[in-house]
Short mmCIF file of C-alpha atoms in Angstrom, two decimals:
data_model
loop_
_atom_site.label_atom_id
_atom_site.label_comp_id
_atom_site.label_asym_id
_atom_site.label_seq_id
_atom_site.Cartn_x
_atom_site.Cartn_y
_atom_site.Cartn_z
CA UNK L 235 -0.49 -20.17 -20.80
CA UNK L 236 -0.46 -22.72 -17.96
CA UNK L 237 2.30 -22.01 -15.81
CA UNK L 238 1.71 -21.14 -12.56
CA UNK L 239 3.81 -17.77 -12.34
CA UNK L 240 3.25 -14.12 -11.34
CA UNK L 241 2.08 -12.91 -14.76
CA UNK L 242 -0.11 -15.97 -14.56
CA UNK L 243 -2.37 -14.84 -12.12
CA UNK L 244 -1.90 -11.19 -12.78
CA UNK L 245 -3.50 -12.76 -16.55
CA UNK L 246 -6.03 -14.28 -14.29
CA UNK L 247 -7.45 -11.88 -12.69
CA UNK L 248 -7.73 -9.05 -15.19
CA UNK L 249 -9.92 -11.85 -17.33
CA UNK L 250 -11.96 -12.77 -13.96
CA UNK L 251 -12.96 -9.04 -12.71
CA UNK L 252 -11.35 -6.85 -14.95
CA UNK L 253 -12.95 -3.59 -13.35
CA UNK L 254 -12.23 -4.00 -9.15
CA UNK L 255 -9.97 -1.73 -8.20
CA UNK L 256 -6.48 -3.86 -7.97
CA UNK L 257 -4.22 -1.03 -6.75
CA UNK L 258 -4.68 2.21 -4.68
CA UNK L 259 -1.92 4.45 -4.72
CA UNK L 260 -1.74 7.81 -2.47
CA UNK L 261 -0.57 10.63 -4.48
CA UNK L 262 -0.54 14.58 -3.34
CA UNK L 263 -3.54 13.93 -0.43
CA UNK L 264 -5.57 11.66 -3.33
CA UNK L 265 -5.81 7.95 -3.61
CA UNK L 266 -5.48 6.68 -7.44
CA UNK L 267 -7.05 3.83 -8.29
CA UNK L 268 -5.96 1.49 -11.19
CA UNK L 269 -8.07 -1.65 -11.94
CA UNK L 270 -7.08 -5.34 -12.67
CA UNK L 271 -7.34 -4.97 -16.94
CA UNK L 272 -5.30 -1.45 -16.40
CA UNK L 273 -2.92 -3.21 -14.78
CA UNK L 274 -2.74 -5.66 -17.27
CA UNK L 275 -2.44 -2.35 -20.15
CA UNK L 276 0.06 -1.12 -18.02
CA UNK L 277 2.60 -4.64 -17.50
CA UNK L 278 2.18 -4.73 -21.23
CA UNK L 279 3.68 -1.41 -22.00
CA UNK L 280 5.89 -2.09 -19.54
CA UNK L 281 6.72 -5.57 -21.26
CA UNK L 282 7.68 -3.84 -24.51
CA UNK L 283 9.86 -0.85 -22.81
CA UNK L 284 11.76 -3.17 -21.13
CA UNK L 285 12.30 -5.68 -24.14
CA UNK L 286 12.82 -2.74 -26.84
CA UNK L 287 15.61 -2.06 -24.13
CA UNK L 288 17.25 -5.26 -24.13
CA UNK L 289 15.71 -6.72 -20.96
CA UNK L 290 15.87 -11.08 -22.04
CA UNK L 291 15.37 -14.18 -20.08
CA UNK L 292 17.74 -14.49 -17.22
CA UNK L 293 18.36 -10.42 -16.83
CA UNK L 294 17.37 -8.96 -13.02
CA UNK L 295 15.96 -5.92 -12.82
CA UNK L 296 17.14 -3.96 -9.53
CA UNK L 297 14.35 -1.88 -7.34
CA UNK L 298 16.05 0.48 -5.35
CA UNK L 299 12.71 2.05 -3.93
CA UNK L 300 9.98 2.58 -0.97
CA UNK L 301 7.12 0.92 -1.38
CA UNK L 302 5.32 2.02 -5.04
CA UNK L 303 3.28 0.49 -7.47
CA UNK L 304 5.92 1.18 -10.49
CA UNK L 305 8.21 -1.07 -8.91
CA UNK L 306 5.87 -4.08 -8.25
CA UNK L 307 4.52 -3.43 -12.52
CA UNK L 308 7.56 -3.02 -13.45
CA UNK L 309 8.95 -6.64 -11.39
CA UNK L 310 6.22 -8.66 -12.99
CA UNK L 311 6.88 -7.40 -16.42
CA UNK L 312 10.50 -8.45 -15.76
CA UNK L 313 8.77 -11.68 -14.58
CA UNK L 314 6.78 -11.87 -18.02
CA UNK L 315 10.21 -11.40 -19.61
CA UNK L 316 11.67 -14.46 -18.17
CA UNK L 317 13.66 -12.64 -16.01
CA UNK L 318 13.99 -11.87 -11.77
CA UNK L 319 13.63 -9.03 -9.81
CA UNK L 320 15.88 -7.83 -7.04
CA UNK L 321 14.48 -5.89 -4.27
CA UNK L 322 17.32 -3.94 -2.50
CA UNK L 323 16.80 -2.62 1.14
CA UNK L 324 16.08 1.60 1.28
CA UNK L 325 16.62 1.22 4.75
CA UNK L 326 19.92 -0.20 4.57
CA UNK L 327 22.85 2.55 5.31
CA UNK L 328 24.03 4.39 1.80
CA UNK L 329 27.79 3.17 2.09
CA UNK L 330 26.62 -0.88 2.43
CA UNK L 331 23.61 0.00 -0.73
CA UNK L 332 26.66 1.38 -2.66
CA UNK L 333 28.97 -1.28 -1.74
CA UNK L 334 26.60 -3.87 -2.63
CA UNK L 335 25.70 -2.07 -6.17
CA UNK L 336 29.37 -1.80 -7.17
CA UNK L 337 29.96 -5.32 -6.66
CA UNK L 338 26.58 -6.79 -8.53
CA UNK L 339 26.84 -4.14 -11.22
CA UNK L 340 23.65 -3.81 -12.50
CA UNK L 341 22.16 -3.27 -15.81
CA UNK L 342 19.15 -2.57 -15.00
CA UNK L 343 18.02 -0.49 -12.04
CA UNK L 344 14.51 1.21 -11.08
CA UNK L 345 15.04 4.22 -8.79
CA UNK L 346 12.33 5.69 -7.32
CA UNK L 347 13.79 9.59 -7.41
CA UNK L 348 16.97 11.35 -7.57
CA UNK L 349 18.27 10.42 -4.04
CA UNK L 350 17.85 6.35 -5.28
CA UNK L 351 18.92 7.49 -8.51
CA UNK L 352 22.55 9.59 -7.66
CA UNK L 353 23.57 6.13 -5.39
CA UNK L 354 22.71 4.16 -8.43
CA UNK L 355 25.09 6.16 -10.83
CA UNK L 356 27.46 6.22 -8.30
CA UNK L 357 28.02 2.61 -7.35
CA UNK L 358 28.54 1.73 -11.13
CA UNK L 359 31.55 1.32 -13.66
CA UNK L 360 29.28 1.50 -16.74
CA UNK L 361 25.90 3.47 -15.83
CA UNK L 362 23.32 0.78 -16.00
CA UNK L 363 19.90 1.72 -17.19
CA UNK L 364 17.59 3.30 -15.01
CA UNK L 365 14.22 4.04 -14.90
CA UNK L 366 12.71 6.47 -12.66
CA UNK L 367 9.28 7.65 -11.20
CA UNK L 368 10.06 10.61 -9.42
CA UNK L 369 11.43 13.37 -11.74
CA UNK L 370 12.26 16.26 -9.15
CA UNK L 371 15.73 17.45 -9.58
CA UNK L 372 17.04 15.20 -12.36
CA UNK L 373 16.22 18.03 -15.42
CA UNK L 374 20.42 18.30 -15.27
CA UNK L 375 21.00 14.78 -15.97
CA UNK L 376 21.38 12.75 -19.50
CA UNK L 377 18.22 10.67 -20.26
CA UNK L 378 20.00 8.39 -22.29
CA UNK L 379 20.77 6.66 -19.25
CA UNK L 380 17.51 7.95 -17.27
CA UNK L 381 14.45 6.21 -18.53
CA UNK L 382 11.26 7.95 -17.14
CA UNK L 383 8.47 5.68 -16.04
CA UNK L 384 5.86 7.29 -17.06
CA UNK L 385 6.82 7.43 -20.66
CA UNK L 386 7.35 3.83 -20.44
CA UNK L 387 3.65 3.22 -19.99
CA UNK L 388 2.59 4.65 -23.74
CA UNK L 389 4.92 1.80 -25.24
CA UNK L 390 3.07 1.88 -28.91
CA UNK L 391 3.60 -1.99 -29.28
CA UNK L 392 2.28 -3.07 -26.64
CA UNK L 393 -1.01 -4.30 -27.84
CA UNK L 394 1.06 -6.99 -29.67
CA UNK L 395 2.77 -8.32 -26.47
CA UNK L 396 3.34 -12.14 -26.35
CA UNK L 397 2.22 -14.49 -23.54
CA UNK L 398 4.44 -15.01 -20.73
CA UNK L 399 7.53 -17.20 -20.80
CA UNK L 400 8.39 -17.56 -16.82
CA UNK L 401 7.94 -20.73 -15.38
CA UNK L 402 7.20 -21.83 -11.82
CA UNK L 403 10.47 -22.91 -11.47
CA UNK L 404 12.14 -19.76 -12.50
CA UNK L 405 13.18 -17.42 -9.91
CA UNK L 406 10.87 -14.44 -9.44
CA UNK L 407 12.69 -12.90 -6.57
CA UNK L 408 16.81 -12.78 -5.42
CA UNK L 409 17.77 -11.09 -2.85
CA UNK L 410 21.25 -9.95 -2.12
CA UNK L 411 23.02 -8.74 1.24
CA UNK L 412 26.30 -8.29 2.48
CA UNK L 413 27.10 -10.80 5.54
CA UNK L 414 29.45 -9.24 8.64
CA UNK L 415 32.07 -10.28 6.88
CA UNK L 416 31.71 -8.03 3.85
CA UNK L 417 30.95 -11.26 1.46
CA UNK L 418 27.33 -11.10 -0.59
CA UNK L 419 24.68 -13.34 0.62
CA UNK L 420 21.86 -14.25 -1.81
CA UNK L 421 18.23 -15.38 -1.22
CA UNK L 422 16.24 -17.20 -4.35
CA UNK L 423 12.61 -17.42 -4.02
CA UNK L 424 10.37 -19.35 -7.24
CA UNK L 425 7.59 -18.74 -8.47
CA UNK L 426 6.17 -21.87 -6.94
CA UNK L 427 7.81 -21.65 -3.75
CA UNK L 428 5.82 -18.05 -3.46
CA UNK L 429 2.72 -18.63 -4.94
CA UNK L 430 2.24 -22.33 -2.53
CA UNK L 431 3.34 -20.35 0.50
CA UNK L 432 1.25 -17.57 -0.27
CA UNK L 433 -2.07 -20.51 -0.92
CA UNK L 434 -1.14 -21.54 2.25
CA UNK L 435 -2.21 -17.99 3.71
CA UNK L 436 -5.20 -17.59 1.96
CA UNK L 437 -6.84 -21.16 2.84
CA UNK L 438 -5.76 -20.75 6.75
CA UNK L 439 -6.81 -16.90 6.78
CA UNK L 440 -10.05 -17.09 4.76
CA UNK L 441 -8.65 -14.67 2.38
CA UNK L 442 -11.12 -13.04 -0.04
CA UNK L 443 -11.40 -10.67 -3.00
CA UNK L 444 -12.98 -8.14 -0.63
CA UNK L 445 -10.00 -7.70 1.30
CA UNK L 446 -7.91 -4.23 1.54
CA UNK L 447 -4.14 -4.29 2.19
CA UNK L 448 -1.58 -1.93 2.90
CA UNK L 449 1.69 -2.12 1.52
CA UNK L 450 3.40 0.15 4.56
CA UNK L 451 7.21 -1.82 3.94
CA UNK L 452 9.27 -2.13 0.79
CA UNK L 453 8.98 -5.59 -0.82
CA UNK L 454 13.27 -5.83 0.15
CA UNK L 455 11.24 -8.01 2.81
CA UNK L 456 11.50 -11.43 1.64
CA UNK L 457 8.11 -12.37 3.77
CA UNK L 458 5.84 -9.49 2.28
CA UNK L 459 6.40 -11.05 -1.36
CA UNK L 460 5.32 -14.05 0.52
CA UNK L 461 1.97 -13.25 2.46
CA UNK L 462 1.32 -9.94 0.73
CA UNK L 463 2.19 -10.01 -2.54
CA UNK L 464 1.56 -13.65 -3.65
CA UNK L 465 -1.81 -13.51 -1.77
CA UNK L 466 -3.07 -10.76 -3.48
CA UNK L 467 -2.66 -12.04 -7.14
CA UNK L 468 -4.06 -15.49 -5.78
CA UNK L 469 -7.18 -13.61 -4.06
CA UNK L 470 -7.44 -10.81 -6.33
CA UNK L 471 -8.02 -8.27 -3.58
CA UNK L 472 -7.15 -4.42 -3.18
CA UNK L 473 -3.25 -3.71 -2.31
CA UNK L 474 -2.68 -0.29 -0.95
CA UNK L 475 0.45 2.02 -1.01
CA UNK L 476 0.86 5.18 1.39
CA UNK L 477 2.03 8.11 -0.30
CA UNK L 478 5.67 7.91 1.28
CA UNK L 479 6.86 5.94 4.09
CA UNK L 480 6.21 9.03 6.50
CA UNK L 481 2.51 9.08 6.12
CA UNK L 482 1.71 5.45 6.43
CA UNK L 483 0.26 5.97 9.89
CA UNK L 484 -2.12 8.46 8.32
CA UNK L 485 -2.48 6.32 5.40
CA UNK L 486 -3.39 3.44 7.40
CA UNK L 487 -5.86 5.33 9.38
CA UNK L 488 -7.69 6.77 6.62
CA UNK L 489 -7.84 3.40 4.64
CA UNK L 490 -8.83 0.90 7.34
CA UNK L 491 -7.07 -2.20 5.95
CA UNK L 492 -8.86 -5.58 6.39
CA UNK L 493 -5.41 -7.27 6.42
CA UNK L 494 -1.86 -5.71 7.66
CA UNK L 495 1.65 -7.80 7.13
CA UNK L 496 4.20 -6.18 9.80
CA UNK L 497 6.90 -7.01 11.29
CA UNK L 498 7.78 -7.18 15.29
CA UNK L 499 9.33 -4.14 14.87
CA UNK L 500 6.37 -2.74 13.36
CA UNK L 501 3.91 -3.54 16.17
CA UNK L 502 5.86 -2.25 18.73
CA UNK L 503 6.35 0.91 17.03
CA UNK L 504 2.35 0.91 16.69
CA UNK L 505 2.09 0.19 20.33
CA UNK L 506 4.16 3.10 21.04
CA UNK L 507 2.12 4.77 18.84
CA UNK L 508 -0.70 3.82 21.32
CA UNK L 509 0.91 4.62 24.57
CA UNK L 510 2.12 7.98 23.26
CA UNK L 511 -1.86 9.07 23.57
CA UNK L 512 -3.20 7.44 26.39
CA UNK L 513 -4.36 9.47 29.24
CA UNK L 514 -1.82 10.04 31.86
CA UNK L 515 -1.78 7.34 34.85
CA UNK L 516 -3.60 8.48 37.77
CA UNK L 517 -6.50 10.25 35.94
CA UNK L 518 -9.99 8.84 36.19
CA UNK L 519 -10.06 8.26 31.69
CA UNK L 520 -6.53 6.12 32.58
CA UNK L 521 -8.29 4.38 35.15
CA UNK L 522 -11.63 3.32 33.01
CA UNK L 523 -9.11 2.31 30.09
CA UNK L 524 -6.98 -0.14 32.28
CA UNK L 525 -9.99 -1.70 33.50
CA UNK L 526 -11.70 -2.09 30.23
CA UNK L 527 -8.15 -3.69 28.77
CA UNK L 528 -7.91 -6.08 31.85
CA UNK L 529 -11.76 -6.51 32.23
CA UNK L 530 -12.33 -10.36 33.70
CA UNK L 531 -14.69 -12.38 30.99
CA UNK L 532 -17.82 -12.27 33.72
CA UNK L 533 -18.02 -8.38 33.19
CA UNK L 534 -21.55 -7.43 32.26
CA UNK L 535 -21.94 -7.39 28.48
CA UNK L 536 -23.50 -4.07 28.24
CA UNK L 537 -20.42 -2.89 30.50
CA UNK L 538 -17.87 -4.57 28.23
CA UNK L 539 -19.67 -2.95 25.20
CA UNK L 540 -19.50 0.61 26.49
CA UNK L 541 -15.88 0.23 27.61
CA UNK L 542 -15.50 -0.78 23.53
CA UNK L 543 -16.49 2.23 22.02
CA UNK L 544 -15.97 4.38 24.92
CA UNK L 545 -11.89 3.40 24.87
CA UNK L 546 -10.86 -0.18 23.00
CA UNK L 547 -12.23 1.27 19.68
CA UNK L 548 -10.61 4.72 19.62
CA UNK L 549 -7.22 3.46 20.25
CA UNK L 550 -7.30 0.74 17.12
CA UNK L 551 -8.98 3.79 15.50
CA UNK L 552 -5.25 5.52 16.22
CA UNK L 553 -3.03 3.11 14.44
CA UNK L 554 -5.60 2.10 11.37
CA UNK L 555 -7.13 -1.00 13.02
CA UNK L 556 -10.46 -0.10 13.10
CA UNK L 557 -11.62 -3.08 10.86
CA UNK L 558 -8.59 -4.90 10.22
CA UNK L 559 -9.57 -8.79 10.41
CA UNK L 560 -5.97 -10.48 9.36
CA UNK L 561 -3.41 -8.66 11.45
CA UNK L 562 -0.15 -10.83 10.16
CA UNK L 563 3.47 -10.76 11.89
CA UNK L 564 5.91 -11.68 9.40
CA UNK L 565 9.10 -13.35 10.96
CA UNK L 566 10.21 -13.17 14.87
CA UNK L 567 7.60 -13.22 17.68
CA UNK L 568 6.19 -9.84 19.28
CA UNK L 569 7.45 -9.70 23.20
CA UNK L 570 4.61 -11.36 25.49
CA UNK L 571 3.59 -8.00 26.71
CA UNK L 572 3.40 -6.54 23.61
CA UNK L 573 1.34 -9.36 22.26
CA UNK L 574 -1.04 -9.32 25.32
CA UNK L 575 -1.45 -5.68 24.90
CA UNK L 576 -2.49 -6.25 21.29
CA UNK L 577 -4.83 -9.03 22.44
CA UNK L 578 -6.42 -6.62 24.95
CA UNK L 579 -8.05 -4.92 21.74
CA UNK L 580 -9.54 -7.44 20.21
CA UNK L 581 -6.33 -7.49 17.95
CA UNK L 582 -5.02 -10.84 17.86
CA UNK L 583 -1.54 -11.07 16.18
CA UNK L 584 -0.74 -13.94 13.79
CA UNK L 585 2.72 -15.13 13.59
CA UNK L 586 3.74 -16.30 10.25
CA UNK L 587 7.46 -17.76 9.49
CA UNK L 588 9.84 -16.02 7.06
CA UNK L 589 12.49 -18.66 7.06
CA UNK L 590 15.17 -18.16 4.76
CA UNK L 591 17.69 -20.09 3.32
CA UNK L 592 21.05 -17.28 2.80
CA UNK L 593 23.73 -18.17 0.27
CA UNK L 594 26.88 -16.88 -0.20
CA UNK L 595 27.03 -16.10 -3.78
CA UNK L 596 29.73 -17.41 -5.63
CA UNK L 597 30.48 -14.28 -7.67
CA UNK L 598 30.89 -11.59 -5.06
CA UNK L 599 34.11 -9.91 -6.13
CA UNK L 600 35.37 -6.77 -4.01
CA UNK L 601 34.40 -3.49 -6.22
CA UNK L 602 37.31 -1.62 -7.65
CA UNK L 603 36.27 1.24 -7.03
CA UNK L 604 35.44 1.12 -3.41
CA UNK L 605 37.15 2.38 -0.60
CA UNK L 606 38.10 0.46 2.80
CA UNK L 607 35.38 2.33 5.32
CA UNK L 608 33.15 1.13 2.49
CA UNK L 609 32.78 4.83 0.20
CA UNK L 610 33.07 5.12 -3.35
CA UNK L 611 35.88 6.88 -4.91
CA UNK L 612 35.63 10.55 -5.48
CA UNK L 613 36.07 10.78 -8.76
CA UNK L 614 33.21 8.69 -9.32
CA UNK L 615 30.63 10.74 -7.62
CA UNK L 616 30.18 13.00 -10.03
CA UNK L 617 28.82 10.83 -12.33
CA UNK L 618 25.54 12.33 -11.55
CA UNK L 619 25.84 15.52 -12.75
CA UNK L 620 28.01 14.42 -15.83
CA UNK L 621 24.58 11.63 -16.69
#
């Protein structure tokens, strides 16, 4: 196996340190650990599920999910398959994620728990097949349709899985979105194209096995498969995922990630974050922390060095930064204040592009089934219950 693909490195690193730790995930208050040759067990039962179910080269498999290690397994075993993986936005409103579902009918979907799951049955003519992590509140429904992930990783075959068939060429990654217009917009990223931009951020950032990363935003961002996701099969460090998207802060906190991929948005919701404990203005502690964020470079060193624990240190303490070395900004440029601010605690932001080249694709028929303020049909929602 020489080509220079996902699974490649994935292949790669479980032979070159088989027992680091390659993935945390957060789960009830507890961090799980699963190593690199684990993760390679895991793709490879994953591989076999997906193939005993019909999955062949040039199939996508959908991820309608937060950030969660199932989804990025189960996107490289599509990737092993020959096939892509399509990230779909959770943040994007439910009537645009159903309109957009209806009109690429899916066959294959991972939902991450009944919520993901109910827009998935609802958006489609045929129910595709969908596998699931999350198992709260779906007893009712048919598993014929409902695949749950974690049977999926006893697959009894997969000892006998084959190499890899992607190629570099091959698109690991489409993305799909609807434009203002209504029309679907596609993004294709390659292996190559991910795997040389994400070389690119290891050689310029001094990226190293040792580094821990938190995977705070779904991979929907084309950028964070770029300079997170690429970069940690190329470096082989530790990627992190919170426990939900509501206790990242905590998450991040408690972890202390060496590197952090955000977006502006992100930053200035940290340095809210920030302002939302600082002493009030007026008060003596307010006035010692302005003047140790604005202190001139001739300030004593001792003085500077007090003013760091005594203030800079607890506030990147707040937001997780305590020893983060690689703080990245993926896309558009934080506001000047906001990036001084940042600077002012010894956290200097690097901007890193997320240019992308938006398609309309040329099979983007309107759905059937969907109404004109963008709903589904009522007699479809019930497919649910009826699955």
């Amino acid at each position: 196996m020489t080509a220079d693909t996902l699974p490649f490195w994935l292949n790669y690193q479980a032979s070159e340190q088989p027992i680091k730790v390659a993935l945390r995930h957060k789960q009830r208050g507890i961090w799980q650990e699963k190593r690199w040759l684990e993760l390679r067990h895991d793709i490879a039962s994953l591989v076999s599920a997906l193939q005993a179910k019909g999955f062949a080269r040039g199939d996508t498999l959908y991820l309608l999910s937060d950030p969660r290690p199932e989804a990025l397994l189960l996107a490289i075993a599509a990737h092993w398959l020959g096939g892509s993986a399509t990230p779909l936005d959770p943040n994007a409103g439910e009537a645009d994620t159903l309109n957009l579902l209806a009109r690429l009918q899916p066959a294959f979907i991972f939902a991450e728990g009944q919520c993901q799951v109910d827009l998935a049955l609802k958006s489609a003519l045929k129910p595709p097949l969908i596998i699931y992590a999350d198992a709260r509140g779906l007893s009712g429904y048919r598993q014929g349709v409902l695949q749950p992930y974690a049977q999926w990783l006893g697959a009894a075959n997969a000892g006998s899985i084959s190499p890899p068939i992607a190629q570099a060429h091959d698109d690991a990654f489409v993305f799909f979105r609807l434009d203002p217009h209504g029309q679907v917009e596609r993004l294709n990223l390659t292996h190559h194209q991910l795997l040389n931009q994400g070389r690119e951020l290891v050689k310029q950032e001094r990226l190293t096995s040792q580094e821990e990363a938190l995977a705070a935003r779904a991979f929907a961002a084309s950028g964070h498969l770029r300079y997170l996701l690429a970069p940690w099969l190329l470096a082989g460090f530790t990627l992190n995922f919170p426990e939900n998207i509501n206790t990242r802060d905590i998450d991040r906190r408690e972890l202390g990630p060496t590197l952090v991929a955000g977006t502006s948005q992100t930053y200035q919701r940290l340095e809210a974050l920030i302002y939302a404990r600082l002493p009030l203005p007026g008060t003596v502690r307010r006035a010692f922390l302005d003047w140790s964020l604005t202190a001139p470079a001739q300030t004593k060193p001792w003085y500077k060095l007090f003013a760091y624990g005594l203030t800079i240190r607890p506030l990147r303490d707040v937001i997780g930064f305590s020893r983060t070395r690689v703080p990245l900004l993926v896309g558009e440029a934080l506001p000047e204040p906001s990036a001084a601010f940042f600077a002012a605690l010894g956290i200097r932001v690097r901007n890193w592009p997320d240019a992308c080249d938006w398609q309309t694709s040329p099979n983007s028929p309107k759905p059937k089934h969907v109404l004109q303020d963008g709903y589904l049909d009522d007699s479809l929602t019930q497919l649910g219950a009826q699955a």
